[in-house]
mmCIF file of C-alpha atoms in Angstrom:
data_model
loop_
_atom_site.group_PDB
_atom_site.id
_atom_site.type_symbol
_atom_site.label_atom_id
_atom_site.label_comp_id
_atom_site.label_asym_id
_atom_site.label_seq_id
_atom_site.Cartn_x
_atom_site.Cartn_y
_atom_site.Cartn_z
ATOM 1 C CA ILE A 347 81.471 154.912 146.306
ATOM 2 C CA LEU A 348 82.281 152.318 143.693
ATOM 3 C CA ASN A 349 81.313 153.294 140.159
ATOM 4 C CA VAL A 350 81.471 150.985 137.196
ATOM 5 C CA GLU A 351 81.020 152.709 133.871
ATOM 6 C CA GLN A 352 80.535 151.195 130.471
ATOM 7 C CA SER A 353 80.816 152.761 127.063
ATOM 8 C CA PRO A 354 79.264 153.144 124.654
ATOM 9 C CA GLN A 355 75.707 152.863 125.940
ATOM 10 C CA SER A 356 74.627 151.292 122.678
ATOM 11 C CA LEU A 357 76.259 150.184 119.491
ATOM 12 C CA HIS A 358 74.860 149.320 116.084
ATOM 13 C CA VAL A 359 77.052 147.232 113.780
ATOM 14 C CA GLN A 360 76.670 145.209 110.613
ATOM 15 C CA GLU A 361 77.015 141.450 110.552
ATOM 16 C CA GLY A 362 80.672 140.569 110.148
ATOM 17 C CA ASP A 363 81.979 143.725 111.817
ATOM 18 C CA SER A 364 84.297 143.377 114.754
ATOM 19 C CA THR A 365 83.521 145.522 117.729
ATOM 20 C CA ASN A 366 84.708 146.342 121.206
ATOM 21 C CA PHE A 367 83.468 148.152 124.245
ATOM 22 C CA THR A 368 84.892 149.379 127.493
ATOM 23 C CA CYS A 369 84.297 148.894 131.182
ATOM 24 C CA SER A 370 86.032 151.189 133.637
ATOM 25 C CA PHE A 371 86.150 150.609 137.355
ATOM 26 C CA PRO A 372 87.990 151.989 140.382
ATOM 27 C CA SER A 373 91.343 150.243 140.579
ATOM 28 C CA SER A 374 91.677 150.438 144.363
ATOM 29 C CA ASN A 375 90.820 147.294 146.329
ATOM 30 C CA PHE A 376 90.167 145.406 143.127
ATOM 31 C CA TYR A 377 89.242 141.736 143.455
ATOM 32 C CA ALA A 378 87.562 140.540 140.250
ATOM 33 C CA LEU A 379 85.941 141.771 137.063
ATOM 34 C CA HIS A 380 82.989 139.956 135.527
ATOM 35 C CA TRP A 381 81.469 140.155 132.068
ATOM 36 C CA TYR A 382 77.896 139.013 131.455
ATOM 37 C CA ARG A 383 75.791 138.668 128.357
ATOM 38 C CA TRP A 384 72.142 139.567 128.855
ATOM 39 C CA GLU A 385 69.545 138.879 126.225
ATOM 40 C CA THR A 386 66.130 140.476 126.405
ATOM 41 C CA ALA A 387 63.669 138.509 128.557
ATOM 42 C CA LYS A 388 66.400 136.182 129.812
ATOM 43 C CA SER A 389 68.707 136.249 132.801
ATOM 44 C CA PRO A 390 72.336 137.396 132.644
ATOM 45 C CA GLU A 391 74.797 134.738 131.528
ATOM 46 C CA ALA A 392 78.356 134.746 132.827
ATOM 47 C CA LEU A 393 81.003 135.148 130.113
ATOM 48 C CA PHE A 394 84.270 135.788 131.912
ATOM 49 C CA VAL A 395 85.717 136.322 135.343
ATOM 50 C CA MET A 396 89.118 137.975 135.455
ATOM 51 C CA THR A 397 91.263 138.682 138.450
ATOM 52 C CA LEU A 398 94.856 139.305 137.379
ATOM 53 C CA ASN A 399 96.276 142.385 135.712
ATOM 54 C CA GLY A 400 96.947 141.545 132.075
ATOM 55 C CA ASP A 401 94.447 138.674 132.042
ATOM 56 C CA GLU A 402 93.045 137.799 128.644
ATOM 57 C CA LYS A 403 90.113 135.440 128.286
ATOM 58 C CA LYS A 404 88.544 134.046 125.135
ATOM 59 C CA LYS A 405 85.302 132.222 124.412
ATOM 60 C CA GLY A 406 84.685 131.592 120.741
ATOM 61 C CA ARG A 407 84.581 134.945 118.954
ATOM 62 C CA ILE A 408 84.425 136.891 122.207
ATOM 63 C CA SER A 409 87.484 137.901 124.181
ATOM 64 C CA ALA A 410 88.260 140.242 127.046
ATOM 65 C CA THR A 411 91.288 141.949 128.524
ATOM 66 C CA LEU A 412 91.914 143.406 131.945
ATOM 67 C CA ASN A 413 94.052 146.257 133.224
ATOM 68 C CA THR A 414 93.691 146.508 136.976
ATOM 69 C CA LYS A 415 96.283 149.260 137.405
ATOM 70 C CA GLU A 416 94.386 151.743 135.295
ATOM 71 C CA GLY A 417 90.970 150.245 135.975
ATOM 72 C CA TYR A 418 89.592 149.153 132.637
ATOM 73 C CA SER A 419 88.550 146.073 130.720
ATOM 74 C CA TYR A 420 87.767 145.657 127.032
ATOM 75 C CA LEU A 421 85.351 143.165 125.526
ATOM 76 C CA TYR A 422 85.923 142.291 121.863
ATOM 77 C CA ILE A 423 83.604 140.510 119.485
ATOM 78 C CA LYS A 424 85.143 139.314 116.234
ATOM 79 C CA GLY A 425 82.878 138.973 113.207
ATOM 80 C CA SER A 426 79.634 139.982 114.932
ATOM 81 C CA GLN A 427 76.564 137.888 114.235
ATOM 82 C CA PRO A 428 72.899 138.816 114.755
ATOM 83 C CA GLU A 429 72.746 136.352 117.641
ATOM 84 C CA ASP A 430 75.378 138.434 119.430
ATOM 85 C CA SER A 431 72.758 141.145 119.876
ATOM 86 C CA ALA A 432 72.372 141.577 123.625
ATOM 87 C CA THR A 433 73.351 143.799 126.506
ATOM 88 C CA TYR A 434 76.876 143.199 127.747
ATOM 89 C CA LEU A 435 77.294 143.935 131.430
ATOM 90 C CA CYS A 436 80.474 144.273 133.359
ATOM 91 C CA ALA A 437 80.666 144.092 137.105
ATOM 92 C CA SER A 438 83.440 144.743 139.551
ATOM 93 C CA ASN A 439 83.882 143.503 143.055
ATOM 94 C CA THR A 440 86.303 144.478 145.780
ATOM 95 C CA GLY A 441 86.177 141.226 147.643
ATOM 96 C CA GLY A 442 83.410 139.819 149.783
ATOM 97 C CA PHE A 443 81.445 139.100 146.642
ATOM 98 C CA LYS A 444 79.745 142.461 146.682
ATOM 99 C CA THR A 445 79.440 143.064 142.969
ATOM 100 C CA ILE A 446 78.574 146.401 141.404
ATOM 101 C CA PHE A 447 77.226 146.307 137.862
ATOM 102 C CA GLY A 448 77.698 148.842 135.119
ATOM 103 C CA ALA A 449 74.719 150.009 133.084
ATOM 104 C CA GLY A 450 75.697 147.793 130.170
ATOM 105 C CA THR A 451 76.411 148.255 126.474
ATOM 106 C CA ARG A 452 73.482 147.392 124.255
ATOM 107 C CA LEU A 453 74.745 145.759 121.041
ATOM 108 C CA PHE A 454 72.596 145.540 117.919
ATOM 109 C CA VAL A 455 73.954 143.457 115.041
ATOM 110 C CA LYS A 456 72.151 143.907 111.763
ATOM 111 C CA ALA A 457 72.105 141.066 109.237
ATOM 112 C CA ASP B 1404 71.483 120.696 136.899
ATOM 113 C CA ALA B 1405 68.302 122.760 136.738
ATOM 114 C CA GLY B 1406 70.130 125.990 137.464
ATOM 115 C CA VAL B 1407 68.853 128.649 139.830
ATOM 116 C CA ILE B 1408 65.099 128.333 140.260
ATOM 117 C CA GLN B 1409 62.881 131.269 141.119
ATOM 118 C CA SER B 1410 59.191 131.431 141.829
ATOM 119 C CA PRO B 1411 56.842 132.846 140.975
ATOM 120 C CA ARG B 1412 57.929 134.046 137.523
ATOM 121 C CA HIS B 1413 55.309 136.779 137.555
ATOM 122 C CA GLU B 1414 53.503 138.380 140.457
ATOM 123 C CA VAL B 1415 50.838 141.038 140.317
ATOM 124 C CA THR B 1416 49.621 142.394 143.616
ATOM 125 C CA GLU B 1417 47.955 145.405 145.112
ATOM 126 C CA MET B 1418 49.657 148.077 147.130
ATOM 127 C CA GLY B 1419 49.878 147.137 150.785
ATOM 128 C CA GLN B 1420 49.959 143.400 150.238
ATOM 129 C CA GLU B 1421 52.791 141.159 151.345
ATOM 130 C CA VAL B 1422 54.904 139.655 148.578
ATOM 131 C CA THR B 1423 57.240 136.688 148.970
ATOM 132 C CA LEU B 1424 59.737 135.768 146.280
ATOM 133 C CA ARG B 1425 61.474 132.426 146.389
ATOM 134 C CA CYS B 1426 64.825 131.143 145.201
ATOM 135 C CA LYS B 1427 66.505 127.760 145.052
ATOM 136 C CA PRO B 1428 70.235 128.114 144.327
ATOM 137 C CA ILE B 1429 72.356 125.633 142.433
ATOM 138 C CA SER B 1430 73.212 122.716 144.670
ATOM 139 C CA GLY B 1431 76.632 123.125 146.245
ATOM 140 C CA HIS B 1432 76.848 126.877 145.746
ATOM 141 C CA ASP B 1433 77.592 128.676 148.983
ATOM 142 C CA TYR B 1434 76.801 132.244 147.921
ATOM 143 C CA LEU B 1435 73.329 133.529 147.173
ATOM 144 C CA PHE B 1436 72.477 137.011 145.903
ATOM 145 C CA TRP B 1437 69.267 138.970 145.466
ATOM 146 C CA TYR B 1438 69.186 141.707 142.817
ATOM 147 C CA ARG B 1439 66.557 144.148 141.653
ATOM 148 C CA GLN B 1440 66.443 145.419 138.103
ATOM 149 C CA THR B 1441 64.608 148.567 137.076
ATOM 150 C CA MET B 1442 64.814 150.775 134.036
ATOM 151 C CA MET B 1443 65.907 153.740 136.115
ATOM 152 C CA ARG B 1444 68.559 152.120 138.294
ATOM 153 C CA GLY B 1445 69.666 149.085 136.318
ATOM 154 C CA LEU B 1446 70.766 145.998 138.244
ATOM 155 C CA GLU B 1447 71.199 146.599 141.981
ATOM 156 C CA LEU B 1448 72.470 144.179 144.577
ATOM 157 C CA LEU B 1449 70.047 144.010 147.508
ATOM 158 C CA ILE B 1450 71.622 141.429 149.797
ATOM 159 C CA TYR B 1451 73.871 138.411 149.664
ATOM 160 C CA PHE B 1452 74.388 135.351 151.836
ATOM 161 C CA ASN B 1453 77.362 133.102 152.406
ATOM 162 C CA ASN B 1454 76.654 129.685 153.877
ATOM 163 C CA ASN B 1455 73.113 130.837 154.705
ATOM 164 C CA VAL B 1456 74.329 133.849 156.680
ATOM 165 C CA PRO B 1457 73.500 137.371 155.466
ATOM 166 C CA ILE B 1458 76.807 139.125 154.789
ATOM 167 C CA ASP B 1459 75.829 142.477 153.335
ATOM 168 C CA ASP B 1460 72.306 143.870 153.277
ATOM 169 C CA SER B 1461 73.280 147.466 152.638
ATOM 170 C CA GLY B 1462 71.458 147.394 149.326
ATOM 171 C CA MET B 1463 68.096 146.599 150.872
ATOM 172 C CA PRO B 1464 66.032 149.714 150.173
ATOM 173 C CA GLU B 1465 64.174 149.976 153.457
ATOM 174 C CA ASP B 1466 62.661 148.062 156.343
ATOM 175 C CA ARG B 1467 59.799 146.839 154.205
ATOM 176 C CA PHE B 1468 62.276 144.458 152.590
ATOM 177 C CA SER B 1469 63.583 141.365 154.352
ATOM 178 C CA ALA B 1470 65.436 138.275 153.181
ATOM 179 C CA LYS B 1471 66.034 134.933 154.776
ATOM 180 C CA MET B 1472 67.971 131.807 153.968
ATOM 181 C CA PRO B 1473 66.829 129.072 156.350
ATOM 182 C CA ASN B 1474 68.932 126.413 154.633
ATOM 183 C CA ALA B 1475 71.413 125.954 151.804
ATOM 184 C CA SER B 1476 68.751 125.239 149.227
ATOM 185 C CA PHE B 1477 66.188 127.947 149.803
ATOM 186 C CA SER B 1478 65.920 131.700 150.220
ATOM 187 C CA THR B 1479 63.065 134.184 150.347
ATOM 188 C CA LEU B 1480 62.812 137.899 149.707
ATOM 189 C CA LYS B 1481 59.778 139.459 151.343
ATOM 190 C CA ILE B 1482 58.244 142.876 150.835
ATOM 191 C CA GLN B 1483 55.684 143.975 153.404
ATOM 192 C CA PRO B 1484 53.826 146.171 152.696
ATOM 193 C CA SER B 1485 54.428 146.401 148.972
ATOM 194 C CA GLU B 1486 54.307 149.715 147.102
ATOM 195 C CA PRO B 1487 54.022 150.535 143.382
ATOM 196 C CA ARG B 1488 57.655 151.705 143.310
ATOM 197 C CA ASP B 1489 58.698 148.161 144.205
ATOM 198 C CA SER B 1490 57.623 147.038 140.738
ATOM 199 C CA ALA B 1491 60.726 145.531 139.126
ATOM 200 C CA VAL B 1492 62.334 142.272 138.096
ATOM 201 C CA TYR B 1493 63.965 140.539 141.045
ATOM 202 C CA PHE B 1494 66.823 138.177 140.259
ATOM 203 C CA CYS B 1495 68.381 135.568 142.470
ATOM 204 C CA ALA B 1496 71.894 134.337 141.677
ATOM 205 C CA SER B 1497 74.219 131.801 143.233
ATOM 206 C CA SER B 1498 77.922 131.134 142.991
ATOM 207 C CA LEU B 1499 80.597 128.859 144.363
ATOM 208 C CA GLU B 1500 83.877 130.613 143.696
ATOM 209 C CA ALA B 1501 83.574 133.121 140.900
ATOM 210 C CA GLY B 1502 80.968 134.046 138.340
ATOM 211 C CA GLN B 1503 77.348 134.145 139.352
ATOM 212 C CA PHE B 1504 74.597 132.060 137.857
ATOM 213 C CA PHE B 1505 71.341 133.941 137.599
ATOM 214 C CA GLY B 1506 67.816 132.636 137.894
ATOM 215 C CA PRO B 1507 65.117 133.619 135.402
ATOM 216 C CA GLY B 1508 63.847 136.414 137.616
ATOM 217 C CA THR B 1509 60.477 137.297 139.102
ATOM 218 C CA ARG B 1510 58.636 140.174 137.462
ATOM 219 C CA LEU B 1511 56.750 141.984 140.228
ATOM 220 C CA THR B 1512 53.993 144.464 139.505
ATOM 221 C CA VAL B 1513 52.452 146.342 142.397
ATOM 222 C CA LEU B 1514 49.259 148.155 141.451
#
């Protein structure tokens, strides 16, 4: 059984704080790791897809790293803004495009 | 591009009725996914297609659920007969190589 776990479940930060959260996944048969940003009442939006061990991706103030050998990925947000408030989902697939989602980290950024 | 289109956006029906959810993927995408999102179970993959062919339907909860993709631009998810526990948001997503693009979802309420 493939389990994707994210921590923390929720996070409250002040505007301007930098923050990070973790996604852990089984490292066997790894194919790709996805990060999504999901705002309330909207559909998930793809942030990053990473496939190679040591991959680092960046999009504005958001970046992510990947360690496929130990089975974890970190998502970092630099200088959090209220508009960053959302649920951040990670998802792992082992090929064949069968993607298993974690439960998400709910981020609240207070102005 | 209009993105992934789903209809209806909201559906309220009575237990025992047939429900059909519709999805139009992004033109050119060869993978299509159906997900169900509930508070208890989060985001679950139900079934996915590649080039209109169902590849993995192991996430389909039971025989009351069926999905078809008669052509590259259209897919349906049918529930017959519907039950109150089927109430959820159903997302369709499509992808070409990596990273899925989600539709807005259909919120289903079965009374």
